[in-house]
CSV table of N, CA and C in Angstrom, one decimal:
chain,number,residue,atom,x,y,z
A,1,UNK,N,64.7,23.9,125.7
A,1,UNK,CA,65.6,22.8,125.6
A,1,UNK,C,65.0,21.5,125.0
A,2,UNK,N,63.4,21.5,125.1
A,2,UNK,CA,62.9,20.4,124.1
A,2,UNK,C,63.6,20.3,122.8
A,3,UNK,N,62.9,21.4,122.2
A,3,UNK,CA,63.3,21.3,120.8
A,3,UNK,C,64.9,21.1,120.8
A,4,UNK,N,65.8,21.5,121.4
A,4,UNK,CA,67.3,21.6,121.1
A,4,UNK,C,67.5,19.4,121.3
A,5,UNK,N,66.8,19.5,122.4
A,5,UNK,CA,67.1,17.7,122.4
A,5,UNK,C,66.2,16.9,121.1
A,6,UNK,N,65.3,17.7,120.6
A,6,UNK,CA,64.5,16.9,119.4
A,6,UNK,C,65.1,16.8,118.6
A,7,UNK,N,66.2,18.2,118.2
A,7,UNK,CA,66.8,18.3,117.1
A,7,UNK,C,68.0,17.1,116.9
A,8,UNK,N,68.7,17.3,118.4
A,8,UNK,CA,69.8,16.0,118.6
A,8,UNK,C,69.3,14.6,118.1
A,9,UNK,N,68.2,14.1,118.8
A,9,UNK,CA,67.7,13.1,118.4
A,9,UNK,C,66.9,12.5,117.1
A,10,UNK,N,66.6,14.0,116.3
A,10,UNK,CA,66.0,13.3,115.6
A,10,UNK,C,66.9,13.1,114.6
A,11,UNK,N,66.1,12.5,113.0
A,11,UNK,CA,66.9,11.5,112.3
A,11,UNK,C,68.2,12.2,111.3
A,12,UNK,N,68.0,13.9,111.2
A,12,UNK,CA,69.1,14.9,110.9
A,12,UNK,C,70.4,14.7,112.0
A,13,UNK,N,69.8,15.1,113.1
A,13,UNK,CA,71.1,14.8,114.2
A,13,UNK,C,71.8,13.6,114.0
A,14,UNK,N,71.2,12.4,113.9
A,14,UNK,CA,71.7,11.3,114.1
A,14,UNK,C,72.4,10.8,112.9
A,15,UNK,N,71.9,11.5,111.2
A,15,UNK,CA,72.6,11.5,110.0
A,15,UNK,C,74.3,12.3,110.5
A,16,UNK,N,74.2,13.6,111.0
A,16,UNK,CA,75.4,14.6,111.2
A,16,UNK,C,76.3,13.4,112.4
A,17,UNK,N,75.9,13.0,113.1
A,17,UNK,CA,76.4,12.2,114.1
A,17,UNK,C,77.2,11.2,113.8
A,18,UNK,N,76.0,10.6,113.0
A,18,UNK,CA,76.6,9.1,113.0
A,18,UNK,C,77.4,8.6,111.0
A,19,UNK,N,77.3,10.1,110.5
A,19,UNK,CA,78.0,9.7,109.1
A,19,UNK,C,79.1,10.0,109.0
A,20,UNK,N,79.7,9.3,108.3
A,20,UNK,CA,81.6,9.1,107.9
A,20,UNK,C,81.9,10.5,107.6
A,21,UNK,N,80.9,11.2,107.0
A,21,UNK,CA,80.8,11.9,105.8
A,21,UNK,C,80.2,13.8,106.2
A,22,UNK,N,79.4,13.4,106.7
A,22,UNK,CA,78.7,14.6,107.0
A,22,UNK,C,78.9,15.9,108.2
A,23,UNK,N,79.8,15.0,109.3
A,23,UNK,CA,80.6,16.1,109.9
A,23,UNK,C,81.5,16.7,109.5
A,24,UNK,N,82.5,16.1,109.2
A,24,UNK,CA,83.5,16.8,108.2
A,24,UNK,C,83.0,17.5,107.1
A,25,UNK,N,82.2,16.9,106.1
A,25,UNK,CA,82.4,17.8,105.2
A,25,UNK,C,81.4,19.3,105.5
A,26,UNK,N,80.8,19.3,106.6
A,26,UNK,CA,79.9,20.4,107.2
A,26,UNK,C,80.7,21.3,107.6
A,27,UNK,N,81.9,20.8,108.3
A,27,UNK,CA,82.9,21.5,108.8
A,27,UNK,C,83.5,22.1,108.2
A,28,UNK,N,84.1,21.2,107.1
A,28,UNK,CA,84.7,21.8,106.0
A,28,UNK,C,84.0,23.0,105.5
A,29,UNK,N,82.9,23.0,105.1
A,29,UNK,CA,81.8,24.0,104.7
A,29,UNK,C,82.0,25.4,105.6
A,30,UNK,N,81.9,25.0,106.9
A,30,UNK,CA,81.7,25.8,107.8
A,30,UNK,C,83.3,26.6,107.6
A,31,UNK,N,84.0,26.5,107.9
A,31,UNK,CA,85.2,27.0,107.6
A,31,UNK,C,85.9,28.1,106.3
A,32,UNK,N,84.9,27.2,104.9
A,32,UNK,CA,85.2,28.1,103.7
A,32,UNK,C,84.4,28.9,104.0
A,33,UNK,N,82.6,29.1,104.8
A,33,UNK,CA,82.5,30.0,105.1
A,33,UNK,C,83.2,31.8,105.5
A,34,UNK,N,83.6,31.0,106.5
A,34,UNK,CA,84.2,31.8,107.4
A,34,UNK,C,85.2,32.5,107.2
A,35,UNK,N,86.0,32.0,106.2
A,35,UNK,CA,87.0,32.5,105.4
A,35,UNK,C,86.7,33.0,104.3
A,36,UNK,N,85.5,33.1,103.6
A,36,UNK,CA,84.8,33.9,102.7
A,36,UNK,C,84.3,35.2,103.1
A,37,UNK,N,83.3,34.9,104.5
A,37,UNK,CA,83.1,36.2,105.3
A,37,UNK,C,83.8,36.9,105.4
A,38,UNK,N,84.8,36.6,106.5
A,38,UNK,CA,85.9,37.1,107.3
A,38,UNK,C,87.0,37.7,106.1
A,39,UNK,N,87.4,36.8,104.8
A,39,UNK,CA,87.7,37.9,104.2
A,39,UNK,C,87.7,39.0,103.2
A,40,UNK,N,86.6,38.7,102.9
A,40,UNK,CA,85.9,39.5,102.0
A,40,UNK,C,85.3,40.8,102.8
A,41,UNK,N,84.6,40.7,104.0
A,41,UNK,CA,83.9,41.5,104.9
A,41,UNK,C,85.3,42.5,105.7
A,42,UNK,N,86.0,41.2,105.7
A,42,UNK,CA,87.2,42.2,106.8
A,42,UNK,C,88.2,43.1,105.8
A,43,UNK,N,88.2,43.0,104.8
A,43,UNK,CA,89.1,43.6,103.3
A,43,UNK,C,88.3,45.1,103.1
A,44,UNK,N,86.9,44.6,103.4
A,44,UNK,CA,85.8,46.1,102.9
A,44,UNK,C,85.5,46.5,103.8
A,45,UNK,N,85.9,45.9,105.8
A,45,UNK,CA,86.1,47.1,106.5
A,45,UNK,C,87.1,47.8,107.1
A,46,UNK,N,88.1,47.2,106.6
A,46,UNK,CA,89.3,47.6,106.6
A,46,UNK,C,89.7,49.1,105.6
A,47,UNK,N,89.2,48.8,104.7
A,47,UNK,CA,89.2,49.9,103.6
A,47,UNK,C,88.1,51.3,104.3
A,48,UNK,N,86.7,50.8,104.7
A,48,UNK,CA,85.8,51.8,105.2
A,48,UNK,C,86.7,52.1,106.3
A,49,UNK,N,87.2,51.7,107.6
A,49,UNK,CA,88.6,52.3,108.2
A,49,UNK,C,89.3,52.6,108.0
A,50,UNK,N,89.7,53.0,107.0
A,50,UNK,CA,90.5,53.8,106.5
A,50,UNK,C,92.1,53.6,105.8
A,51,UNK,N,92.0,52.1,105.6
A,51,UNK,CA,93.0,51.5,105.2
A,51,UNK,C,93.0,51.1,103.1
A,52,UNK,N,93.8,50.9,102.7
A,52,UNK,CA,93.9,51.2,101.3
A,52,UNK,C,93.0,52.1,100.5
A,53,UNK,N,93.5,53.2,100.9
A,53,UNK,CA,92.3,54.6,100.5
A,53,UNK,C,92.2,54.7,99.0
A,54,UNK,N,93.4,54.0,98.3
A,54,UNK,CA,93.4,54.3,97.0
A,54,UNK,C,92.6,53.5,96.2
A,55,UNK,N,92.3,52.1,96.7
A,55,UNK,CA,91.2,51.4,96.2
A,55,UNK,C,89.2,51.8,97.0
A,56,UNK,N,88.6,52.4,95.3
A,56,UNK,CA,87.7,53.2,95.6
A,56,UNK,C,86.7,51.9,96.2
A,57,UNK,N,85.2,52.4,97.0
A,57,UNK,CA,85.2,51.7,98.5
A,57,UNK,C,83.6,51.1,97.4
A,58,UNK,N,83.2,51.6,96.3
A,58,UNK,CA,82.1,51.5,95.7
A,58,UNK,C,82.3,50.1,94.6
A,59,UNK,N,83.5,50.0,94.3
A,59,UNK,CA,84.0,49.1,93.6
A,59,UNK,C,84.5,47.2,94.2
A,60,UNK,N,84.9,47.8,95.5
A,60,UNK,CA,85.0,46.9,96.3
A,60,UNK,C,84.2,46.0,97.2
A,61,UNK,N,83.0,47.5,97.6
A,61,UNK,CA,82.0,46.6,98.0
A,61,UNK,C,80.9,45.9,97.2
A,62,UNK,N,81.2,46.2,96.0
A,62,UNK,CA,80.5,45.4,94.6
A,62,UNK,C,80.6,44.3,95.1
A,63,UNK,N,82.0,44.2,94.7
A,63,UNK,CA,82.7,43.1,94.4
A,63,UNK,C,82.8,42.2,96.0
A,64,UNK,N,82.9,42.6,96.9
A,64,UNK,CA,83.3,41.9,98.2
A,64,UNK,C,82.2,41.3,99.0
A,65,UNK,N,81.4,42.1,98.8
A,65,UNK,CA,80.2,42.0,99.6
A,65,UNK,C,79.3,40.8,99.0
A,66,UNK,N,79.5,40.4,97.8
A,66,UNK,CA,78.4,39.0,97.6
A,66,UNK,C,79.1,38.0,98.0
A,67,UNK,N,80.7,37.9,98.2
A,67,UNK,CA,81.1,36.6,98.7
A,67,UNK,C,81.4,36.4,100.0
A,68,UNK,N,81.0,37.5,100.5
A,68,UNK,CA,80.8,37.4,102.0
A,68,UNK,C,79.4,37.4,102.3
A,69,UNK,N,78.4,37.6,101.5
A,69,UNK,CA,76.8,36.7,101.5
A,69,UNK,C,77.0,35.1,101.5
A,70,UNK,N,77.9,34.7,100.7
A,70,UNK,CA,78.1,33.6,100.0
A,70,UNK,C,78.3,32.7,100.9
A,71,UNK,N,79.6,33.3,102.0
A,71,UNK,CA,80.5,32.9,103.0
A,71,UNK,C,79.5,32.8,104.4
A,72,UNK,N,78.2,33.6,104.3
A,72,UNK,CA,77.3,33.9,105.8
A,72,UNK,C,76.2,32.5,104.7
A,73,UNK,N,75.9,32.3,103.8
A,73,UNK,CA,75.0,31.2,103.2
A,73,UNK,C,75.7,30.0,103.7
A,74,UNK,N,76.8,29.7,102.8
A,74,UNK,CA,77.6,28.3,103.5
A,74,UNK,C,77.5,28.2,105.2
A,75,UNK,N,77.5,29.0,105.5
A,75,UNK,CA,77.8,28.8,107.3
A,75,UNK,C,76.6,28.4,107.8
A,76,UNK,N,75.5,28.8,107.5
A,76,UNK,CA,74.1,28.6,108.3
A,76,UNK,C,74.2,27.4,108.3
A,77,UNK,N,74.0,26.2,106.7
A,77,UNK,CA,73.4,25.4,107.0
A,77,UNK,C,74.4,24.3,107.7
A,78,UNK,N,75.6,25.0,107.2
A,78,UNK,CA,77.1,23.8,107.9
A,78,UNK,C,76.3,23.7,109.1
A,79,UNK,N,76.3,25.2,109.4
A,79,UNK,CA,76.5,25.6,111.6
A,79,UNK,C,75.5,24.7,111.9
A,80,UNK,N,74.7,24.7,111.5
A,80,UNK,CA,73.0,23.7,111.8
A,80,UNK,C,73.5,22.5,112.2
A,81,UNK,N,74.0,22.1,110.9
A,81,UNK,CA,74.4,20.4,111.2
A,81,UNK,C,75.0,19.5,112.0
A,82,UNK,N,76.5,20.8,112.3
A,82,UNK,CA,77.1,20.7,113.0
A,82,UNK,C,77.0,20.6,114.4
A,83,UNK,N,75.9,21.7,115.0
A,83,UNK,CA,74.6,22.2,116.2
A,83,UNK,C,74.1,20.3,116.3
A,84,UNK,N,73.2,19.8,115.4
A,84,UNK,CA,72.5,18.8,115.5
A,84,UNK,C,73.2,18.1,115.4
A,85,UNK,N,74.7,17.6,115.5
A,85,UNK,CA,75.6,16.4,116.1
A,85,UNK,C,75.4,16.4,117.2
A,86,UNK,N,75.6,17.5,117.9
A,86,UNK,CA,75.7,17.4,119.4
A,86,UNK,C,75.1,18.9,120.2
A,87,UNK,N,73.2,19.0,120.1
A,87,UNK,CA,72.9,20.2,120.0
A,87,UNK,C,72.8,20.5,121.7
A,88,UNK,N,72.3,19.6,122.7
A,88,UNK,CA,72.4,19.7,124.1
A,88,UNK,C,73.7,20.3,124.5
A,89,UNK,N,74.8,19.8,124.5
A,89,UNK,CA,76.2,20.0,125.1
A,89,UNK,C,76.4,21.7,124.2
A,90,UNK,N,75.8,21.7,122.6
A,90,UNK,CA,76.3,22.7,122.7
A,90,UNK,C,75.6,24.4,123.0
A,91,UNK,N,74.2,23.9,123.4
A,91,UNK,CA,72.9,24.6,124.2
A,91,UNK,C,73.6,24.9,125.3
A,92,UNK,N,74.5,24.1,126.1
A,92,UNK,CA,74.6,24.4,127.2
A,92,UNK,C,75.9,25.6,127.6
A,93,UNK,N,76.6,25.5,126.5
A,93,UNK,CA,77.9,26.2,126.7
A,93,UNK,C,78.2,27.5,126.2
A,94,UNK,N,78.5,27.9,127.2
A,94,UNK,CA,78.5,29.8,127.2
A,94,UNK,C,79.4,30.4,126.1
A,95,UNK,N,80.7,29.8,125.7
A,95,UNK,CA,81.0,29.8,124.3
A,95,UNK,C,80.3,29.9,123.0
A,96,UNK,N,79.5,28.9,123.3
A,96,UNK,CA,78.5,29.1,121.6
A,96,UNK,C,77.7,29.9,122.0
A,97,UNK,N,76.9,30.7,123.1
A,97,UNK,CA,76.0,31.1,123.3
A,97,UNK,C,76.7,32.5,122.8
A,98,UNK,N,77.8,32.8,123.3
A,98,UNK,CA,78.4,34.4,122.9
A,98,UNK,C,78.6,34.3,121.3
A,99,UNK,N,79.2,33.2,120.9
A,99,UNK,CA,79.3,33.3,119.1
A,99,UNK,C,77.8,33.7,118.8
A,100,UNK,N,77.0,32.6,119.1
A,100,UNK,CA,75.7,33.5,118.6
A,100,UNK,C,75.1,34.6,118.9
A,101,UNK,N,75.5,35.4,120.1
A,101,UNK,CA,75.4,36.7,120.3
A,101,UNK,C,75.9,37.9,119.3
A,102,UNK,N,77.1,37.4,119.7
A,102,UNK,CA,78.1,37.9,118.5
A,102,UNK,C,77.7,38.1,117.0
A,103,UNK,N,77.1,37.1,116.6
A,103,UNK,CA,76.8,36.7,115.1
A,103,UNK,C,75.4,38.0,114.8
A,104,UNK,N,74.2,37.6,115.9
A,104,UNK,CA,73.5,38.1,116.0
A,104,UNK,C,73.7,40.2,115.8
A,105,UNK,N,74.6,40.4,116.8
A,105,UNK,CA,75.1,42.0,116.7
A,105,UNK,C,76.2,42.1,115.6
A,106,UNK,N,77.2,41.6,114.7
A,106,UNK,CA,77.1,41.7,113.9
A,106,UNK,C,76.0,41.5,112.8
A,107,UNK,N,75.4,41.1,112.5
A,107,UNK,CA,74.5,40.5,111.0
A,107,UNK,C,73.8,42.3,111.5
A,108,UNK,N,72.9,42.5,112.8
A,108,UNK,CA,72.6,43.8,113.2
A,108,UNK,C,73.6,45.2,112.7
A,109,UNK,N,74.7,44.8,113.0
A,109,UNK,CA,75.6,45.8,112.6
A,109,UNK,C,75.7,46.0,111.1
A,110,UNK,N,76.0,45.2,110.5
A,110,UNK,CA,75.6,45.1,109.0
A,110,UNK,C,74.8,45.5,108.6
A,111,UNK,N,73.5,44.9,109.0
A,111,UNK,CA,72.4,45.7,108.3
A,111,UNK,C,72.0,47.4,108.3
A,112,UNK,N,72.2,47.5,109.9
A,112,UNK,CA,72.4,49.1,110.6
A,112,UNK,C,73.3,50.0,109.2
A,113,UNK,N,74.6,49.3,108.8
A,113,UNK,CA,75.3,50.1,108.3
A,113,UNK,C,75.1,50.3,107.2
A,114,UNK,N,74.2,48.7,106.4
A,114,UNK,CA,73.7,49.6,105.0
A,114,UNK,C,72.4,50.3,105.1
A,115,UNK,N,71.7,50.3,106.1
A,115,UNK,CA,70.3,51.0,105.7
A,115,UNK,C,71.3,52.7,105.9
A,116,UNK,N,72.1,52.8,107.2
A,116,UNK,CA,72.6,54.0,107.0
A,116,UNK,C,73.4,54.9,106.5
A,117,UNK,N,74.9,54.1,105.8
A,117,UNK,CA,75.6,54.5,105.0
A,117,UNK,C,75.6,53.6,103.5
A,118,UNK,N,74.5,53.0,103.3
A,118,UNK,CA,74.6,52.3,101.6
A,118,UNK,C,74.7,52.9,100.7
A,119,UNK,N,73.9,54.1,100.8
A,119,UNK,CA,73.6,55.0,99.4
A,119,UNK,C,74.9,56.1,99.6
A,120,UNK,N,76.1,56.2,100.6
A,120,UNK,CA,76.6,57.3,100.3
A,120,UNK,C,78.1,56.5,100.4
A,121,UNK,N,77.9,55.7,99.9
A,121,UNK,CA,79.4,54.5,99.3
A,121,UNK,C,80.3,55.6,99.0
A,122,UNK,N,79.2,56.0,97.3
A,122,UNK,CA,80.3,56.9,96.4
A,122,UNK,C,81.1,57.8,96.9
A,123,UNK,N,80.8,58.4,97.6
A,123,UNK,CA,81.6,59.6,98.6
A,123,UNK,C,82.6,59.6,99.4
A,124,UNK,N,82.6,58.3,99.3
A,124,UNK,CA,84.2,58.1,100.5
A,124,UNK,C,85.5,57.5,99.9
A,125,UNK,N,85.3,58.2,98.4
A,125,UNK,CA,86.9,57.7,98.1
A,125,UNK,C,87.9,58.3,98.9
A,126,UNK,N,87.5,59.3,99.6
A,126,UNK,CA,88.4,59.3,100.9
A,126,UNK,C,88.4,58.7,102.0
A,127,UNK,N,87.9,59.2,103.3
A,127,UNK,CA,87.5,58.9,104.5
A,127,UNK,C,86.1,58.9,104.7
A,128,UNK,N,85.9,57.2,105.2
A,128,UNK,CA,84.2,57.3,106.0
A,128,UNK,C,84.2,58.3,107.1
A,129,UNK,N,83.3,58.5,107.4
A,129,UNK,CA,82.4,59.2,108.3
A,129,UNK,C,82.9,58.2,109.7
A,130,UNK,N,83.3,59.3,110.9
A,130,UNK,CA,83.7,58.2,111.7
A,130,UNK,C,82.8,57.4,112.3
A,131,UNK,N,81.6,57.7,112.3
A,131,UNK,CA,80.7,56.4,113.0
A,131,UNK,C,80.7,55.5,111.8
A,132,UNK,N,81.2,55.6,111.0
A,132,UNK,CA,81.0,54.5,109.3
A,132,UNK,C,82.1,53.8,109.7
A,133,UNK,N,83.6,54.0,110.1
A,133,UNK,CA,84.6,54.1,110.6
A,133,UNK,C,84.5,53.0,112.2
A,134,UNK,N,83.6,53.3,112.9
A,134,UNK,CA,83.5,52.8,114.0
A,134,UNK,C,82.9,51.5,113.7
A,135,UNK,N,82.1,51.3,113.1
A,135,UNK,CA,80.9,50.7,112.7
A,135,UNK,C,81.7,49.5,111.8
A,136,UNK,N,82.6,49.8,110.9
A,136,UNK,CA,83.1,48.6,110.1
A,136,UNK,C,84.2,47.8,111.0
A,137,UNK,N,85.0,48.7,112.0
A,137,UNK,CA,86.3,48.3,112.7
A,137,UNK,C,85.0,47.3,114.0
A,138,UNK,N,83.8,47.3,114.1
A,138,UNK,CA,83.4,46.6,114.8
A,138,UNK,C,82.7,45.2,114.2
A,139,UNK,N,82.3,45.8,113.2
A,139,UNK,CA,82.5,45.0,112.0
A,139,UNK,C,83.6,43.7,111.9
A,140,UNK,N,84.3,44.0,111.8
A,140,UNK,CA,85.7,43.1,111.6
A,140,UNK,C,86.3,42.6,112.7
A,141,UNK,N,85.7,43.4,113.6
A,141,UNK,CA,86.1,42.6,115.4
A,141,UNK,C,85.4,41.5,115.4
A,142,UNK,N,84.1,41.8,115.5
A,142,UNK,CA,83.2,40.7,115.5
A,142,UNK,C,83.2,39.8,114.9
A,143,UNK,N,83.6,39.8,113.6
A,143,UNK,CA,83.4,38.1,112.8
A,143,UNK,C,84.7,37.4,113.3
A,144,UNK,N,85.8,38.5,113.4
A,144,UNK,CA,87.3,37.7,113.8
A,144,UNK,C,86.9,36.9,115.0
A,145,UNK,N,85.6,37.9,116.2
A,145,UNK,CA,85.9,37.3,117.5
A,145,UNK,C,85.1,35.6,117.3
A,146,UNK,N,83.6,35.7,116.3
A,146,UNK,CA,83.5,35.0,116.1
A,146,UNK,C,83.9,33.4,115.6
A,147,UNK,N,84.5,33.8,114.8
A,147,UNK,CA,85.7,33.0,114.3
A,147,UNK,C,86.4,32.2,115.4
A,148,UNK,N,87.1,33.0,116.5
A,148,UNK,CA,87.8,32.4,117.5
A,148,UNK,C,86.9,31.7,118.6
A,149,UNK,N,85.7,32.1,119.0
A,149,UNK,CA,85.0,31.2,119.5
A,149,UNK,C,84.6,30.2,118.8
A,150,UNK,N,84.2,30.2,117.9
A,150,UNK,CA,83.6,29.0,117.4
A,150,UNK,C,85.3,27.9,117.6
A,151,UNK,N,86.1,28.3,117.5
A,151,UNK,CA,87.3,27.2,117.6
A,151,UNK,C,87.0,26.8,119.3
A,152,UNK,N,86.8,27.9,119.8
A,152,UNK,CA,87.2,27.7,121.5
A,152,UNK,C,86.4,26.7,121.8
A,153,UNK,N,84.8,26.8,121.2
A,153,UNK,CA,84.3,25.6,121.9
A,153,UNK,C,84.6,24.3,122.1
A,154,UNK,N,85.6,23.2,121.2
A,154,UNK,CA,85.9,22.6,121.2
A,154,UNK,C,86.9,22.4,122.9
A,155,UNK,N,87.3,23.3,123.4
A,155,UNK,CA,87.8,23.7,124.7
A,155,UNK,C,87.5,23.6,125.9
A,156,UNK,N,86.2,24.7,125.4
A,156,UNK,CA,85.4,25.1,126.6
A,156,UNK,C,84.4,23.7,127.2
């Protein structure tokens, strides 16, 4: 909890805190994230579930998969800034604690799925494999659930 209160106080926290400027537009950040992830990530596991079969799944995740890096890059350093406005209160709350759980088993899930289904893309211009299947529909739970907690905290 030191460091979480060092972070609050020191002169980053107190920049995110106390500028006209810097929460908002972090937020703002944080949001085109999430909407870069969430749709880029949720389009290409939607498809690996078995939805728009006709668009081939090698092509897509070319194409889908860097702007949903792009969308997980914007988010970090938003989410940081954001964190170090008010990093105690949000240490403390079991809401952010599950988003970053969450974030955590996905990014896990992700990686799990390309070390084990990356090289066999080409093959499923049909149907994934259903643990490929299982794997992306958890996939796309997770960033959605993320998504919704990260709003909840303002709540909780």
């Amino acid at each position: 909890m030191e460091l979480v209160a060092a972070l609050q106080d020191s002169g980053f926290g107190a920049w995110a805190r106390g500028s006209a400027y810097a929460y908002p537009l972090a937020n703002l950040l944080h949001l085109a994230g999430l909407v870069l992830l969430v749709g880029a990530i949720g389009l290409l596991d939607l498809r690996l579930a078995g939805a728009f079969r006709a668009l081939p799944v090698v092509a897509l995740s070319r194409v889908l998969t860097p702007l949903a890096v792009v969308g997980l890059v914007l988010m970090a350093p938003s989410g940081l800034t954001l964190f170090a406005a008010d990093a105690e209160a949000l240490a403390r709350s079991t809401v952010f604690r599950w988003k970053l759980a969450l974030i955590a088993a996905a990014l896990v899930n992700a990686v799990a799925f390309r070390l084990l289904w990356g090289r066999r893309l080409s093959s499923w211009d049909g149907a994934a494999p259903p643990v490929a299947r299982i794997m992306a529909l958890a996939s796309l739970l997770s960033w959605i659930a993320v998504g919704a907690l990260g709003r909840l905290i303002a709540y909780a």
